[in-house]
Each structure stands twice: as structure tokens, then as C-alpha cells.
């Protein structure tokens, strides 16, 4: 069966400077993200060994490890494409992302309300985690989630479409302990075209995400 692989960056290491330094991008992608990919693959092998030997003493730890590493891999894979050196600003219809702009206003009252909530969610995450804009298929609305580590505190079935990495490895070399400054700067590189594409895809798949109406 297929295993997980580290995706290539959609830009070079310097593409997001000065918001994110080339050194951080290189370490974040080549070391941290790569470690989650390896961790997921290693855990799959360990689970296969447990099945073969019918040795289930470590099942709780293995399942937790798989969720941690796999979620880290998925969120980082979204994260790289959520950013562009030509990004930032507010999504507008004239830029071809009007559907997303309308959904943000409908779900949060205004773009300003959405931006404030996601900023606070990401900046105040206790310890390591993420601030995430997600499509929630039960109501068809957008929600903000505050994810601890990579996988905790998530509504089942919600689809992440914009993710802000609030782990220290995402910013510490450049912003030191000023997580709030990093999150504020992140808005300058948001790739609204990518976010809008993910929103459309999540809506189209909504009926297939849940088994019951």
C-alpha cells in the first residue's frame, strides 16, 4: 500500500520573506514536516507488526502516534499552499474569490470579525497548536477551530481550508516568543485563491462527508 511522502514546496525558501525567513521555511519543511511523514510511516509499520504478532499492548500509544503524525503531515501540506509571496489583503469578488468572501461575512458577520477570531484563536493556543478556518458540513458554514498539537479539539467532519501554524518551530528563530506578532504578519501572505479553491471543494464534497443527513 502507498505510504506518506513529503510534498515539495510550491515556491523557494525565500518566497515568503520578510514575513517568514528562508531559514525557517527550510527547517520547517525539510526537518519538521519530514519528521511527521516519517513518524506516520513508522507507526503504520509498527501497527502492521502488532497485527501480525497479535500483540496489542501498545495499541493506545500507536493510535495516538498515528493521529499526531498524520494530522501534522496533512495540516502542513495545506499550510504551504495557503501562503504565497503575492498574497495578503482581503478577499474580494473582483479577485475571483467572491464566494469565499460572502461565506466569511455570512458565517462571522464580517471579514473583520473572522480575522479577529482566527488571529485570537491562533495566537492564544496553549502550548503547541494551530488556528484553523474550516468548512463544517452539517450546517454548511465556516468555523474557526483552535487545534492543540495537530489533532485535538476538532469538530468531526470539518474540513480545514486555511491553517495558521502556531507551533514555536514555525516562528521562534525570527519572532522569538512573540507569537502574536507572527500571527499578525501571517495575514500578509495568505493565498486567498488557494483558500477559495479548498472552500469550493469542501462544499462539493459535503454530501459525501457524512453518512446521515
Short mmCIF file of C-alpha atoms in Angstrom, two decimals:
data_model
loop_
_atom_site.label_atom_id
_atom_site.label_comp_id
_atom_site.label_asym_id
_atom_site.label_seq_id
_atom_site.Cartn_x
_atom_site.Cartn_y
_atom_site.Cartn_z
CA UNK A 1 0.00 0.00 0.00
CA UNK A 2 1.05 3.61 -0.55
CA UNK A 3 2.92 5.37 2.21
CA UNK A 4 3.12 9.07 3.00
CA UNK A 5 5.66 11.27 1.23
CA UNK A 6 6.93 14.78 1.89
CA UNK A 7 5.44 17.16 -0.72
CA UNK A 8 7.67 19.64 -2.46
CA UNK A 9 7.27 23.30 -1.58
CA UNK A 10 5.27 25.29 -4.17
CA UNK A 11 7.93 28.05 -4.01
CA UNK A 12 11.57 28.53 -3.00
CA UNK A 13 12.72 29.09 0.57
CA UNK A 14 12.88 32.88 0.16
CA UNK A 15 9.43 33.31 -1.40
CA UNK A 16 7.67 34.40 1.82
CA UNK A 17 10.34 36.79 3.10
CA UNK A 18 10.32 39.05 5.02
CA UNK A 19 7.22 37.61 6.73
CA UNK A 20 8.88 34.20 7.10
CA UNK A 21 12.63 33.88 6.67
CA UNK A 22 14.21 31.38 4.26
CA UNK A 23 15.92 29.64 7.19
CA UNK A 24 12.60 28.98 8.92
CA UNK A 25 10.95 27.67 5.74
CA UNK A 26 13.84 25.29 5.09
CA UNK A 27 13.95 23.93 8.63
CA UNK A 28 10.17 23.79 8.96
CA UNK A 29 9.64 21.89 5.72
CA UNK A 30 12.78 19.77 5.42
CA UNK A 31 13.09 18.82 9.09
CA UNK A 32 9.80 19.23 10.98
CA UNK A 33 7.34 18.29 8.26
CA UNK A 34 9.61 15.47 7.14
CA UNK A 35 9.61 14.14 10.71
CA UNK A 36 5.80 13.89 10.70
CA UNK A 37 5.87 11.98 7.41
CA UNK A 38 8.45 9.56 8.80
CA UNK A 39 6.53 9.25 12.05
CA UNK A 40 3.31 8.32 10.24
CA UNK A 41 5.05 5.72 8.09
CA UNK A 42 6.94 4.25 11.05
CA UNK A 43 3.71 3.97 13.04
CA UNK A 44 1.96 2.16 10.18
CA UNK A 45 4.79 -0.38 10.19
CA UNK A 46 4.50 -0.81 13.95
CA UNK A 47 0.76 -1.34 13.67
CA UNK A 48 1.30 -3.95 10.96
CA UNK A 49 3.77 -5.74 13.23
CA UNK A 50 1.27 -5.63 16.10
CA UNK A 51 -1.38 -7.23 13.87
CA UNK A 52 0.99 -9.94 12.68
CA UNK A 53 2.05 -10.83 16.22
CA UNK A 54 -1.38 -10.14 17.75
CA UNK A 55 0.49 -8.05 20.29
CA UNK A 56 -1.81 -5.22 21.32
CA UNK A 57 -0.16 -3.95 24.49
CA UNK A 58 0.94 -0.70 22.81
CA UNK A 59 -2.22 -0.07 20.74
CA UNK A 60 -3.26 3.10 22.58
CA UNK A 61 0.11 4.74 22.07
CA UNK A 62 0.35 3.66 18.43
CA UNK A 63 -3.09 5.00 17.54
CA UNK A 64 -2.26 8.30 19.23
CA UNK A 65 1.06 8.49 17.38
CA UNK A 66 -0.62 7.83 14.05
CA UNK A 67 -3.18 10.59 14.64
CA UNK A 68 -0.45 13.01 15.72
CA UNK A 69 1.92 12.43 12.82
CA UNK A 70 -0.73 12.04 10.13
CA UNK A 71 -2.56 15.18 11.19
CA UNK A 72 0.75 17.05 11.32
CA UNK A 73 1.51 15.92 7.78
CA UNK A 74 -1.93 16.93 6.46
CA UNK A 75 -2.01 20.33 8.16
CA UNK A 76 1.49 21.20 6.96
CA UNK A 77 0.62 20.10 3.42
CA UNK A 78 -2.25 22.61 3.47
CA UNK A 79 -0.13 25.26 5.20
CA UNK A 80 2.46 25.54 2.42
CA UNK A 81 -0.19 26.12 -0.24
CA UNK A 82 -2.17 28.52 1.97
CA UNK A 83 0.70 31.01 1.61
CA UNK A 84 2.16 33.00 -1.27
CA UNK A 85 4.53 35.90 -1.63
CA UNK A 86 1.82 37.69 -3.64
CA UNK A 87 -0.88 37.15 -1.03
CA UNK A 88 -2.48 39.09 1.76
CA UNK A 89 -5.19 41.69 1.84
CA UNK A 90 -8.89 40.97 2.00
CA UNK A 91 -10.66 38.52 -0.37
CA UNK A 92 -12.87 40.31 -2.91
CA UNK A 93 -15.19 39.31 -5.74
CA UNK A 94 -13.03 41.19 -8.25
CA UNK A 95 -10.20 38.75 -7.48
CA UNK A 96 -12.37 35.73 -8.22
CA UNK A 97 -12.93 34.78 -4.58
CA UNK A 98 -16.29 36.43 -4.01
CA UNK A 99 -17.96 33.18 -2.95
CA UNK A 100 -15.45 32.79 -0.13
CA UNK A 101 -15.76 36.45 0.85
CA UNK A 102 -19.55 36.09 1.09
CA UNK A 103 -19.24 32.92 3.17
CA UNK A 104 -16.88 34.64 5.62
CA UNK A 105 -19.28 37.54 6.04
CA UNK A 106 -22.25 35.21 6.49
CA UNK A 107 -20.51 32.93 8.99
CA UNK A 108 -18.71 35.57 11.06
CA UNK A 109 -20.71 38.75 10.49
CA UNK A 110 -17.86 40.43 8.61
CA UNK A 111 -14.37 39.81 7.31
CA UNK A 112 -13.03 41.86 10.23
CA UNK A 113 -14.86 39.61 12.68
CA UNK A 114 -13.44 36.49 11.05
CA UNK A 115 -9.90 37.89 11.01
CA UNK A 116 -10.08 38.87 14.67
CA UNK A 117 -11.37 35.44 15.72
CA UNK A 118 -8.79 33.42 13.77
CA UNK A 119 -5.99 35.70 14.95
CA UNK A 120 -7.01 35.27 18.59
CA UNK A 121 -7.54 31.51 18.21
CA UNK A 122 -4.08 31.01 16.73
CA UNK A 123 -2.25 33.44 18.99
CA UNK A 124 -3.73 32.12 22.25
CA UNK A 125 -3.37 28.40 21.58
CA UNK A 126 -1.98 26.91 24.77
CA UNK A 127 1.37 25.28 24.07
CA UNK A 128 1.65 23.94 20.53
CA UNK A 129 -1.16 24.07 18.01
CA UNK A 130 -2.93 25.74 15.12
CA UNK A 131 -5.62 28.27 14.33
CA UNK A 132 -7.82 26.88 11.56
CA UNK A 133 -10.63 28.09 9.32
CA UNK A 134 -12.72 25.04 8.48
CA UNK A 135 -15.84 24.16 6.50
CA UNK A 136 -18.40 22.50 8.76
CA UNK A 137 -20.63 20.25 6.60
CA UNK A 138 -23.58 19.79 8.96
CA UNK A 139 -24.60 23.46 8.73
CA UNK A 140 -22.61 24.39 5.63
CA UNK A 141 -20.97 27.27 7.48
CA UNK A 142 -17.37 28.22 8.13
CA UNK A 143 -16.00 27.88 11.66
CA UNK A 144 -12.73 28.68 13.42
CA UNK A 145 -11.08 25.85 15.29
CA UNK A 146 -8.27 26.03 17.85
CA UNK A 147 -6.29 22.82 17.41
CA UNK A 148 -3.99 21.56 20.14
CA UNK A 149 -0.89 19.75 18.87
CA UNK A 150 -2.14 18.64 15.43
CA UNK A 151 -5.30 16.70 16.12
CA UNK A 152 -7.04 17.72 19.37
CA UNK A 153 -10.16 19.84 19.80
CA UNK A 154 -11.50 19.34 16.26
CA UNK A 155 -15.12 19.01 15.16
CA UNK A 156 -15.58 15.68 13.41
CA UNK A 157 -16.15 16.08 9.69
CA UNK A 158 -14.89 19.65 9.49
CA UNK A 159 -12.54 20.36 6.57
CA UNK A 160 -9.57 22.71 7.13
CA UNK A 161 -9.21 25.30 4.37
CA UNK A 162 -6.89 27.89 5.98
CA UNK A 163 -4.37 26.97 8.66
CA UNK A 164 -2.07 29.13 10.79
CA UNK A 165 0.77 27.17 12.37
CA UNK A 166 1.27 28.40 15.94
CA UNK A 167 3.97 25.90 16.96
CA UNK A 168 7.16 27.62 18.08
CA UNK A 169 9.18 25.98 15.32
CA UNK A 170 7.12 27.99 12.82
CA UNK A 171 8.36 31.36 14.06
CA UNK A 172 10.79 31.30 17.00
CA UNK A 173 14.02 31.86 15.06
CA UNK A 174 12.59 35.08 13.65
CA UNK A 175 9.93 36.30 16.06
CA UNK A 176 11.35 34.84 19.32
CA UNK A 177 8.47 34.42 21.80
CA UNK A 178 6.21 36.97 20.08
CA UNK A 179 3.60 34.57 18.71
CA UNK A 180 1.07 37.39 18.30
CA UNK A 181 3.44 39.33 16.02
CA UNK A 182 3.93 36.26 13.85
CA UNK A 183 0.20 35.60 13.51
CA UNK A 184 -0.46 39.23 12.61
CA UNK A 185 2.28 39.06 9.95
CA UNK A 186 0.81 35.85 8.51
CA UNK A 187 -2.12 37.79 7.06
CA UNK A 188 0.32 39.37 4.59
CA UNK A 189 0.96 36.06 2.83
CA UNK A 190 -2.46 34.36 2.83
CA UNK A 191 -3.17 32.79 -0.56
CA UNK A 192 -6.88 33.53 -0.95
CA UNK A 193 -7.02 31.75 -4.30
CA UNK A 194 -5.96 28.52 -2.61
CA UNK A 195 -8.36 29.04 0.31
CA UNK A 196 -11.25 29.70 -2.09
CA UNK A 197 -10.42 26.55 -4.08
CA UNK A 198 -10.43 24.48 -0.89
CA UNK A 199 -13.75 26.04 0.15
CA UNK A 200 -15.37 25.14 -3.18
CA UNK A 201 -14.04 21.61 -2.99
CA UNK A 202 -15.27 21.14 0.59
CA UNK A 203 -18.76 22.32 -0.36
CA UNK A 204 -18.90 19.98 -3.35
CA UNK A 205 -17.90 17.03 -1.19
CA UNK A 206 -20.15 17.93 1.75
CA UNK A 207 -22.84 15.34 0.97
CA UNK A 208 -20.21 12.60 0.93
CA UNK A 209 -18.61 13.56 4.25
CA UNK A 210 -21.48 12.43 6.45
CA UNK A 211 -23.41 9.15 6.48
CA UNK A 212 -26.61 10.71 7.83
CA UNK A 213 -28.47 13.87 6.68
#
